[in-house]
Coordinates of C-alpha atoms in Angstrom, one line a residue:
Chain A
X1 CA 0.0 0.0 0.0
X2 CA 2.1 2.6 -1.4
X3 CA -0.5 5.9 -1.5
X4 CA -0.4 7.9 0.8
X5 CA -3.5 9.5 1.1
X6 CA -6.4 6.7 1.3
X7 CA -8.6 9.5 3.0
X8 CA -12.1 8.4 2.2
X9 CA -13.4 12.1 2.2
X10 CA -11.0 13.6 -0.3
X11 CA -13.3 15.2 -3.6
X12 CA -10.0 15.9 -5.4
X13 CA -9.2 12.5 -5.7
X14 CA -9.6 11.6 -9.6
X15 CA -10.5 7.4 -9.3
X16 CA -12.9 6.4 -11.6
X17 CA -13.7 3.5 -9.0
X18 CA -14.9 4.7 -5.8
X19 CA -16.1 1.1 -4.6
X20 CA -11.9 0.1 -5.3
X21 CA -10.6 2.6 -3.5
X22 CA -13.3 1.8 -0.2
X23 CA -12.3 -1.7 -0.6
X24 CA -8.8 -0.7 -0.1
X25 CA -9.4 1.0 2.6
X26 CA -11.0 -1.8 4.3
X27 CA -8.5 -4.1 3.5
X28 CA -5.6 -2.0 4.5
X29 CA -7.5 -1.5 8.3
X30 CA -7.9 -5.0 8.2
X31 CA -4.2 -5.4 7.8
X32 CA -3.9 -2.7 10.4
X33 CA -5.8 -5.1 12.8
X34 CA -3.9 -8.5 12.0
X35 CA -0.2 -6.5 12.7
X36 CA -1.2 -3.9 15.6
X37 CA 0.8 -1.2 15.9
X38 CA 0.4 1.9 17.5
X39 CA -1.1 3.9 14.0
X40 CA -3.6 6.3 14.1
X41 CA -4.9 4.9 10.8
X42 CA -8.3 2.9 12.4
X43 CA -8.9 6.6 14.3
X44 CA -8.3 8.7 11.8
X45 CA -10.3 7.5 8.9
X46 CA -12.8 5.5 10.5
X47 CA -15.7 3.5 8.5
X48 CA -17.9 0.9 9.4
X49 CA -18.2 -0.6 6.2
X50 CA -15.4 -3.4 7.8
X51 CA -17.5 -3.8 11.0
X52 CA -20.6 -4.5 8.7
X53 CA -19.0 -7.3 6.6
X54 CA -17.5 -8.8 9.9
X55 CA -20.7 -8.8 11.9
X56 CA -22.7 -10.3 9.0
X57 CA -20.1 -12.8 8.2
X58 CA -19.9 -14.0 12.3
X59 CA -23.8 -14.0 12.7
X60 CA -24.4 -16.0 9.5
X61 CA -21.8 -18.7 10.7
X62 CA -23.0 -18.2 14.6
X63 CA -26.7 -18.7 13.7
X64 CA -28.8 -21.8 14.6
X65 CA -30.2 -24.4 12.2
X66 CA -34.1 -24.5 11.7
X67 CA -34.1 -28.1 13.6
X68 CA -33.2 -26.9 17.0
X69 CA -35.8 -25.6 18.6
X70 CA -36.6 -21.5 19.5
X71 CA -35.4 -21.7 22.9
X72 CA -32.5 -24.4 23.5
X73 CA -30.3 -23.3 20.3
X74 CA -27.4 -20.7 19.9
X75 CA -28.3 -17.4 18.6
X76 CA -30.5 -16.4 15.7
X77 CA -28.8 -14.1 13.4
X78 CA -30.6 -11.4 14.6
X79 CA -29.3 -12.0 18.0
X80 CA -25.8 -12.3 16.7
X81 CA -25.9 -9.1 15.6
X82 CA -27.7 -6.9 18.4
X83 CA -25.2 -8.4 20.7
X84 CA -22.3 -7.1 18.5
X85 CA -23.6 -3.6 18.3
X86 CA -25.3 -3.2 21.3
X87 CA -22.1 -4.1 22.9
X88 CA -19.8 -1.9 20.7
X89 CA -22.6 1.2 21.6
X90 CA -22.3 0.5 25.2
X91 CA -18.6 0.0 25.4
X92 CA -18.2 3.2 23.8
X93 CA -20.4 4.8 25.8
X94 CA -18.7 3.7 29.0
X95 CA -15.4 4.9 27.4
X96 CA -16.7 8.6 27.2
X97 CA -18.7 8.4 30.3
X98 CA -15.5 7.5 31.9
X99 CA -13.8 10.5 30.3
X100 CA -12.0 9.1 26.8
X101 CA -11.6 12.2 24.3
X102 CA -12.4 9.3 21.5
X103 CA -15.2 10.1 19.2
X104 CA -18.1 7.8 18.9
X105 CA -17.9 6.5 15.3
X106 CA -13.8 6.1 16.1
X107 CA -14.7 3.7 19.0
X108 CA -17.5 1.4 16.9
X109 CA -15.0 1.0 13.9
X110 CA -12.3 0.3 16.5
X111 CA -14.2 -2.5 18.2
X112 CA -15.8 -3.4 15.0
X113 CA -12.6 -4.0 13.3
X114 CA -10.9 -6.3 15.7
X115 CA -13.7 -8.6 15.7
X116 CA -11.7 -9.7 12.7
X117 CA -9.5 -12.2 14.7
X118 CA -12.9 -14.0 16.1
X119 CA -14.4 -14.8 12.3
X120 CA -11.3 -15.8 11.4
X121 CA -11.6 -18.4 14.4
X122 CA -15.0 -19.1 13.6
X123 CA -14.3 -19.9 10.0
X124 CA -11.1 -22.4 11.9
X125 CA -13.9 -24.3 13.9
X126 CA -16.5 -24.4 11.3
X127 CA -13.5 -26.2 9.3
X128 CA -12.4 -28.0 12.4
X129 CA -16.2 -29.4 13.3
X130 CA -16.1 -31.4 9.8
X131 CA -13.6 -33.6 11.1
X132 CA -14.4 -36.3 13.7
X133 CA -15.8 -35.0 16.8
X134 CA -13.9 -35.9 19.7
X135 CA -11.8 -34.1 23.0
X136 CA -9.4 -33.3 20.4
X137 CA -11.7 -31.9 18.0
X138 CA -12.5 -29.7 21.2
X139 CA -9.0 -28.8 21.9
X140 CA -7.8 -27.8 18.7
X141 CA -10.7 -25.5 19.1
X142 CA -10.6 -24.3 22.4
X143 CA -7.0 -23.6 21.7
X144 CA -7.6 -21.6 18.3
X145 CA -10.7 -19.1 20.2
X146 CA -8.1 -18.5 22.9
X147 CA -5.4 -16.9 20.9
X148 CA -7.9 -14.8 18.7
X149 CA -9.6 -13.6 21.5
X150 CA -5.7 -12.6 23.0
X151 CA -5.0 -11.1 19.3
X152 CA -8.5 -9.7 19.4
X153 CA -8.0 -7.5 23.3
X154 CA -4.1 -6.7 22.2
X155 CA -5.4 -5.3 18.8
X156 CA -8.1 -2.8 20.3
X157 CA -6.2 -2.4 23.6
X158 CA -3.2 -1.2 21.0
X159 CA -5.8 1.7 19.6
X160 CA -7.9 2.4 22.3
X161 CA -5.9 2.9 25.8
X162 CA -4.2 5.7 25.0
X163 CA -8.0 7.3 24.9
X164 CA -8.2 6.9 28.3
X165 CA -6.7 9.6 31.3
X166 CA -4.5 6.9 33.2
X167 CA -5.9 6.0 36.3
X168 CA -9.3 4.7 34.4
X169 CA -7.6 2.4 31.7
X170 CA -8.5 -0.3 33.7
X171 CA -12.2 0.7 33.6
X172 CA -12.5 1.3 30.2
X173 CA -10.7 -1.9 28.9
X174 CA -12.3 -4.2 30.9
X175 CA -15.7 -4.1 29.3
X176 CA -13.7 -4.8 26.0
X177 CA -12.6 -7.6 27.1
X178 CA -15.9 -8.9 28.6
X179 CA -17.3 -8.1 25.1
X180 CA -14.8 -10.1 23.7
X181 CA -15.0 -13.0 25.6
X182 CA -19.0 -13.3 25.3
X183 CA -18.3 -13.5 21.4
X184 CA -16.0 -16.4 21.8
X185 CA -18.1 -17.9 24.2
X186 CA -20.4 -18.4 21.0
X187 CA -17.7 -19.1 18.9
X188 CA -16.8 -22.3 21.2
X189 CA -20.3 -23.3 22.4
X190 CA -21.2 -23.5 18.4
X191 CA -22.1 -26.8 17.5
X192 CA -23.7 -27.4 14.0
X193 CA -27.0 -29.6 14.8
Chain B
X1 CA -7.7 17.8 34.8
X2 CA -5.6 14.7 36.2
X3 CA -4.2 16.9 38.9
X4 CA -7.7 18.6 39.6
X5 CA -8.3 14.6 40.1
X6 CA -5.4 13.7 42.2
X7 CA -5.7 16.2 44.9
X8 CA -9.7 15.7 45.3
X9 CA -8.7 12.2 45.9
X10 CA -6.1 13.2 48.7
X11 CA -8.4 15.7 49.9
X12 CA -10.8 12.7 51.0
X13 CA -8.0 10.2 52.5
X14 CA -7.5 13.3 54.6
X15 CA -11.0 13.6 55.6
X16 CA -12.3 9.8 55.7
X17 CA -12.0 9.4 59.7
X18 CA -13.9 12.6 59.8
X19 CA -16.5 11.0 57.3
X20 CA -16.4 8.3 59.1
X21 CA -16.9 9.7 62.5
X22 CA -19.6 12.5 61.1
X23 CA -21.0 10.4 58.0
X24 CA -23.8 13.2 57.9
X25 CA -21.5 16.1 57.1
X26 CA -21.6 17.4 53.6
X27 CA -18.4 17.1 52.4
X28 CA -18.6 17.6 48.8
X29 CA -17.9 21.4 48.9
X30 CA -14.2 21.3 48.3
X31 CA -14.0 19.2 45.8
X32 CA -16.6 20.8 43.8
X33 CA -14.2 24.2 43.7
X34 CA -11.4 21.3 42.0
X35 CA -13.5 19.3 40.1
X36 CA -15.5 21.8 37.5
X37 CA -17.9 18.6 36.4
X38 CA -21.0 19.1 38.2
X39 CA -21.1 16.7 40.7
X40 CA -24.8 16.0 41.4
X41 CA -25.5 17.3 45.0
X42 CA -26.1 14.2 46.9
X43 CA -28.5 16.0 49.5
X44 CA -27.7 13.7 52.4
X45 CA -30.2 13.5 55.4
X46 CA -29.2 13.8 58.8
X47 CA -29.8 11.2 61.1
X48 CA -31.1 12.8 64.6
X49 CA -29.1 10.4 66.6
X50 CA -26.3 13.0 65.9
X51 CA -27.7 16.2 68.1
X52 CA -29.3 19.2 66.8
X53 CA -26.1 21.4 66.1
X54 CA -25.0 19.1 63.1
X55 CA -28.6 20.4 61.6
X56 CA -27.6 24.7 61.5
X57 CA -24.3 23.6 60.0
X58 CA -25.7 20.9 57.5
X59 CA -28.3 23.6 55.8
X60 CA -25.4 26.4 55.8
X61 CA -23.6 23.9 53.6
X62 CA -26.6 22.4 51.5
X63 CA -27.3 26.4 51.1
X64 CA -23.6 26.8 50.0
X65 CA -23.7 24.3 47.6
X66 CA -26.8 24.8 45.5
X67 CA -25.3 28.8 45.2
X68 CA -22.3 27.6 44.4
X69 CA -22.7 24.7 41.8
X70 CA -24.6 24.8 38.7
X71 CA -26.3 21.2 38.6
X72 CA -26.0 20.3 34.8
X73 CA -29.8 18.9 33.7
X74 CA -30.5 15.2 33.3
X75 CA -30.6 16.1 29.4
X76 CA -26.7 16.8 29.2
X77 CA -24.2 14.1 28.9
X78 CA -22.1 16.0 31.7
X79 CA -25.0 14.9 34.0
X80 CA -24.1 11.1 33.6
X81 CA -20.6 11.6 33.8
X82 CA -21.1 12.5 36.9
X83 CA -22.0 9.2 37.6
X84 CA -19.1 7.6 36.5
X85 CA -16.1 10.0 37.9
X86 CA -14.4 7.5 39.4
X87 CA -10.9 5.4 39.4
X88 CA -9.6 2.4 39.0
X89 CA -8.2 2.1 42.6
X90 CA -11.8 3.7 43.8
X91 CA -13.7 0.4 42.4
X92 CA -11.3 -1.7 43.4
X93 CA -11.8 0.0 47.0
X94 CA -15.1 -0.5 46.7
X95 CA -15.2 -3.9 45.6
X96 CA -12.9 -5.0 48.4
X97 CA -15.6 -3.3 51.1
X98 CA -18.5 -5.4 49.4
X99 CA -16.6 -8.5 49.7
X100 CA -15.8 -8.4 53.5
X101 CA -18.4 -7.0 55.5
X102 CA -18.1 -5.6 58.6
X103 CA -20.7 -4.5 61.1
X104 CA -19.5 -1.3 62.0
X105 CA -18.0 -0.6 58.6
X106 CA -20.8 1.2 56.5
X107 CA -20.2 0.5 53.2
X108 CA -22.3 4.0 52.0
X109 CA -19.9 5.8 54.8
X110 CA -16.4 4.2 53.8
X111 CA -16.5 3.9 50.8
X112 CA -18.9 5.2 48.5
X113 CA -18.8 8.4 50.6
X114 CA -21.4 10.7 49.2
X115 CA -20.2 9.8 46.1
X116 CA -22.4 6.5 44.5
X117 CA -21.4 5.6 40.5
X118 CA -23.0 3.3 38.1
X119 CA -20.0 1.9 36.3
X120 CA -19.9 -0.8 39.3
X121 CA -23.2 -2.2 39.7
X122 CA -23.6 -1.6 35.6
X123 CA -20.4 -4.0 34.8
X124 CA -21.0 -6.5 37.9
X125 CA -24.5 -7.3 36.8
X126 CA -23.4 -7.6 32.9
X127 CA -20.3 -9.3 34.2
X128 CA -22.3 -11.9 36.3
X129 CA -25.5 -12.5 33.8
X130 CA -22.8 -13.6 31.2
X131 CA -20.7 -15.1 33.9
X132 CA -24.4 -17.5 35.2
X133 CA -25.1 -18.1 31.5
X134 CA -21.4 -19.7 31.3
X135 CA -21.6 -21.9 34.1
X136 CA -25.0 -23.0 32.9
X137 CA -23.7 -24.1 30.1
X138 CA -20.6 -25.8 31.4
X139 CA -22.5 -27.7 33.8
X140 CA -24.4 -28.8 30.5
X141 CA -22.0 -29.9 29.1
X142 CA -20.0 -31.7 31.8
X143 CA -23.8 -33.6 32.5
X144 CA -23.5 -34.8 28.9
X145 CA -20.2 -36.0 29.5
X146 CA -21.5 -38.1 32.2
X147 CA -24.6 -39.0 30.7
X148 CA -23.9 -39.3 26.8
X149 CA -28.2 -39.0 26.7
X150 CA -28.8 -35.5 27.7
X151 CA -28.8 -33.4 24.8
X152 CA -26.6 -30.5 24.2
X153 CA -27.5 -27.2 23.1
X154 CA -26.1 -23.7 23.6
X155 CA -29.0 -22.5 25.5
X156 CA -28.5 -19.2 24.2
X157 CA -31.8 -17.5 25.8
X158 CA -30.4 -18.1 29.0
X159 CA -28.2 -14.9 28.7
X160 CA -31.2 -13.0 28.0
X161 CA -33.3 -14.0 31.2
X162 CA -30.0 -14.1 33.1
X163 CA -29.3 -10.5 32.2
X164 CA -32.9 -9.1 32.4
X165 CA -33.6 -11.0 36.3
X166 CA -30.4 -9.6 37.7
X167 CA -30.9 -5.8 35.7
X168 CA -34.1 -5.7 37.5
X169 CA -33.4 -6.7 40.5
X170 CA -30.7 -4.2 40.9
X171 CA -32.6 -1.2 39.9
X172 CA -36.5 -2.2 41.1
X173 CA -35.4 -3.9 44.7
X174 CA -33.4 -0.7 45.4
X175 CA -36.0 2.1 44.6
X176 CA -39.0 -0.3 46.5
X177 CA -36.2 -0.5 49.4
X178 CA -35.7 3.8 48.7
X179 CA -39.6 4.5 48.3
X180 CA -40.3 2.6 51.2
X181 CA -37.7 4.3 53.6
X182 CA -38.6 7.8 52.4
X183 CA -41.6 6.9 53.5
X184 CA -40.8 5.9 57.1
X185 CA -39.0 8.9 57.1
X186 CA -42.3 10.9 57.0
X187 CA -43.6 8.6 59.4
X188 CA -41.3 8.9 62.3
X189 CA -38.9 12.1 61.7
X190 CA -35.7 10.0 62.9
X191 CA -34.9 7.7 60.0
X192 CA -32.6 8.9 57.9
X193 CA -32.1 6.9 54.6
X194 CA -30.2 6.7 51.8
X195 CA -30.3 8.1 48.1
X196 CA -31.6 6.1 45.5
X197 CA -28.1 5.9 43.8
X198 CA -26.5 4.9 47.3
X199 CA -28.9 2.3 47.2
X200 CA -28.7 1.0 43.7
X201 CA -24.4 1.0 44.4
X202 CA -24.4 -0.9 47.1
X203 CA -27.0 -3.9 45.6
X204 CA -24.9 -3.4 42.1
X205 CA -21.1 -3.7 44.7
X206 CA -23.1 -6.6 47.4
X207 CA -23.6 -8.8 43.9
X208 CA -19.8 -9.1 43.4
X209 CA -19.3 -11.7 45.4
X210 CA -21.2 -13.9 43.2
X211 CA -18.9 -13.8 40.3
X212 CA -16.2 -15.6 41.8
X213 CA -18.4 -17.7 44.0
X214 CA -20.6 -19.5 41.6
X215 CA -19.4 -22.9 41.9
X216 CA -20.5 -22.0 45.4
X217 CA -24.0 -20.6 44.6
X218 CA -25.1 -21.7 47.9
X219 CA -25.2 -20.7 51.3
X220 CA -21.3 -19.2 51.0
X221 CA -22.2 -16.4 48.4
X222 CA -25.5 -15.5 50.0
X223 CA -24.8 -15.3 53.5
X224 CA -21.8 -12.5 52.1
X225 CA -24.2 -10.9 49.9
X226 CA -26.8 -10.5 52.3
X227 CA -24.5 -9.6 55.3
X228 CA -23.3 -6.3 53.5
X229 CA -26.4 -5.6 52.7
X230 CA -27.9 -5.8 56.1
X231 CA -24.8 -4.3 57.6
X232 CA -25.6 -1.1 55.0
X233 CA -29.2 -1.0 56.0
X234 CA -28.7 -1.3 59.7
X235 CA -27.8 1.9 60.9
X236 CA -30.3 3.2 59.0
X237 CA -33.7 1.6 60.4
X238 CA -32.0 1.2 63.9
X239 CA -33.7 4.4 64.7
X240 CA -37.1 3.1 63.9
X241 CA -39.7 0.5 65.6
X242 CA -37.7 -2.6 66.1
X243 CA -40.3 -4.4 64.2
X244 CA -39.9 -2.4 61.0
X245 CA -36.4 -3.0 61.2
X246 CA -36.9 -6.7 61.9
X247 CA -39.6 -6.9 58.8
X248 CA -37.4 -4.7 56.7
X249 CA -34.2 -7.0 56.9
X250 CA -35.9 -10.1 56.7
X251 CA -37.7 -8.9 53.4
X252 CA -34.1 -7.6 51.8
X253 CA -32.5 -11.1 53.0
X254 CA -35.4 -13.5 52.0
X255 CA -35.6 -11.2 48.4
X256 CA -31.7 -11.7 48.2
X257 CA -32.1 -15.5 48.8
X258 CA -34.9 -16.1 46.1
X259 CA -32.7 -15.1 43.5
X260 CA -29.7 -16.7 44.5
X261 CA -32.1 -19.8 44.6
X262 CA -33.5 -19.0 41.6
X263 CA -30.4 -18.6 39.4
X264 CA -29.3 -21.6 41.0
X265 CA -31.7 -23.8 39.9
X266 CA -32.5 -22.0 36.2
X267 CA -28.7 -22.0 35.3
X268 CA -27.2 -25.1 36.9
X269 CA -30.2 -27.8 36.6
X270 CA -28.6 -29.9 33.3
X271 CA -32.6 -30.7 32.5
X272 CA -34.6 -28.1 33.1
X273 CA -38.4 -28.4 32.3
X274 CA -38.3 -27.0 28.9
X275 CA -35.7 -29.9 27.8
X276 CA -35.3 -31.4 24.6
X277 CA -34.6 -34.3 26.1
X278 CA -37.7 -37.0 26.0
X279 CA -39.1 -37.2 29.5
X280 CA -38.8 -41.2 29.7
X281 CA -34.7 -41.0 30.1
X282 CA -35.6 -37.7 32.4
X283 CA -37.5 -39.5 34.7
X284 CA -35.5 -43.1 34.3
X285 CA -32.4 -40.8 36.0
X286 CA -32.6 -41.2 39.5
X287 CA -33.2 -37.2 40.8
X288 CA -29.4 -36.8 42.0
X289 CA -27.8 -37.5 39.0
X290 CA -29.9 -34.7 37.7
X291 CA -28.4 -32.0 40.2
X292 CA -24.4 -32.9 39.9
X293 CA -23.4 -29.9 41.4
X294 CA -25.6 -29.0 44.2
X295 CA -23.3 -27.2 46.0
X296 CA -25.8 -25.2 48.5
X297 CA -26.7 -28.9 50.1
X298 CA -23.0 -30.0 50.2
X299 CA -21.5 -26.9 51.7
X300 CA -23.8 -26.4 54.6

């Protein structure tokens, strides 16, 4: 990604393509997310079209069959996805109750973002649940949800603590890492009926 | 605004035997002049077991204060930031005093100090719904494991009830418990009770203990619970008929009990009533294989 200036709101910017150069943009936050780094590039031109794709991708994958019944399943898609951005709202909300000079929209595509680590683990144990079931069907499982859910709290630790005055760090990355959790909780419990 | 932060905080260590000799003094004044965000004035109500001079000097200050500070409207965001001005090291404080009650340690005294938050009792009730709907399921699963029979399912819904019950309980339990004080307080002139936000912080701080304890969702956790609750409420009704008092903590204990009883037996009952499973191998089970972890019977 050699250009420099990927800024989405830029009107003198002469590409034919517009849908390209958004796709770029997502890919190159994606990037951003897989190899965190302290870069101000998730802050500073924030979009939720990544967020979108993510959440859609994770509840479509999450969501029950039609054979287990309306109360003993996992989620519905629907379900999937209201815990993903009612989460994210809250979250942010709780980081600029507790003081954070982050903007809104920065926070969502933030959280949104490095959800990226958790599909990638749910695509793993979709792959992993074709195979024979067994303890260590279960392990290779358990093991692959743990470290994306580490990658997942390092990567939006990395943008989001320096948002934070320092004595309330604590208090504001905590409910990430709640948030986080409950999303691989569904990841693990997933069982395809 | 850090340093503004800082030296309020000092400015309290300073004070807190005072506090806690003179809990009715209003002692948000200085830190109002360091802390620009309006605080919201916690008008606290004297108790009349501390003499009649602490009254002239308490409605100088209340006067003082609602001159002084311009309380931001329950529109603006400033209004609920108020509500969560605090530190890490404050939670964790406050935490610490819900975990090991003492009888003639006032939680609302010691620690909260005129100065309730919601980021506590917000986080421990989402942190404890998920944590209940967790162990649910584990307890699921390890049943199957012991009996390949009983089917598995994610049991998804159970987050949903587990956060509504315990959402509910912390906000309804606590404004009944408020209403109901205010009330007595108009009935006999000596009862002096808390703030509806005191109240909700300490039932959102007493619930901590039930994270870490839920193996243990039995006598253990409860007895806690309820002990720092009653330990709270105690100086508070002491003043009144001994049989309000009496009525009063039994009703916030027997209240605390049902839904530590109830969560018990929704989250860790491997076939609950709504089961899959078909009700021949339910009932060919004898009934304590059903219960594998009833931990409230074994820890007695």
């Amino acid at each position: 990604m050699a250009k420099a200036a990927e800024s989405s709101g830029d009107p003198g910017t002469t590409s034919p393509r517009p849908l390209m150069r958004d796709l770029k943009a997502v890919g190159k936050k994606f990037m951003h997310v897989l190899y965190p780094r302290k870069s101000n590039t998730l802050l500073r031109d924030w979009d939720l079209w990544g967020p979108l794709i993510l959440c859609v991708t994770l509840a479509l994958m999450l969501q029950r069959s039609s054979v287990d019944s309306e109360k003993d399943g996992g989620p519905q898609f629907a379900e999937v996805f209201v815990i993903v951005w009612f989460g994210a709202v809250t979250i942010t909300l709780n980081s600029k109750l507790l003081g954070g000079n982050i903007s809104f929209f920065q926070s969502l595509c933030v959280l949104g973002y490095c959800i990226l680590p958790l599909t990638v683990a749910m695509l793993v144990c979709r792959l992993v649940l074709l195979a024979e079931p067994g303890p260590i069907n279960f392990m290779v499982r358990l093991f692959v949800v743990i470290v994306m859910f580490a990658w997942s709290i390092v990567a939006s630790t990395a943008f989001l603590a320096d948002s934070q005055p320092p004595n309330r760090k604590a208090l504001a990355i905590y409910p990430v890492f709640l948030f986080y959790f409950v999303i691989s909780w569904m990841i693990l419990t997933f069982t395809p009926q | 605004m850090a340093a503004a932060d800082e030296l309020a905080f000092h400015e309290f260590e300073e004070a807190s035997n005072l506090l806690a000799e003179t809990p009715d003094a209003a002692t948000t004044s200085g830190s109002d002049q360091l802390t620009p965000q309006g605080h919201v004035a916690v008008a606290v109500d004297s108790g009349g077991s501390y003499g009649a001079e602490e009254e002239a000097e308490e409605s100088d200050r209340t006067a003082l204060l609602q001159e002084e500070k311009q309380q931001p409207g329950f529109w603006t965001f400033g209004y609920y930031q108020s509500f969560f001005d605090v530190d890490t090291s404050q939670v964790l404080d406050r935490i610490r005093g819900s975990l090991l009650p003492r009888p003639g340690h006032n939680f609302v005294r010691h620690h909260l100090r005129n100065q309730p938050d919601l980021y506590g009792p917000f986080w421990i009730c989402a942190t404890l719904a998920f944590v209940l709907a967790v162990t649910g399921n584990l307890t699921l699963v390890l049943a199957q494991r012991r009996d390949p029979s009983i089917h598995y399912s994610p049991q998804f819904h159970k987050v949903t009830v587990a956060g509504i019950t315990i959402y509910c309980y912390v906000w309804l339990v606590p404004l009944a418990l408020w209403g109901f004080l205010r009330w007595r307080k108009g009935v006999r002139e000596r009862v002096g009770p808390y703030t509806f936000l005191e109240t909700v912080c300490v039932y959102g701080y007493s619930l901590f203990v039930f994270i870490p304890t839920v193996w243990l969702l039995g006598v253990l956790a409860l007895s806690l619970s309820g002990a720092s609750l009653v330990f709270t409420l105690w100086p508070v009704v002491r003043e009144d008929t001994s049989l309000v008092a009496a009525v009063l903590l039994s009703t916030v204990v027997l209240l605390h009990a049902l839904l530590a009883v109830g969560c018990k037996f929704y989250f860790f009952q491997p076939l609950p009533l709504e089961h899959l499973a078909p009700p021949l191998q339910a009932t060919s089970l004898p009934p304590d294989v059903l219960l594998p972890l009833t931990p409230g019977a074994k820890t007695t």
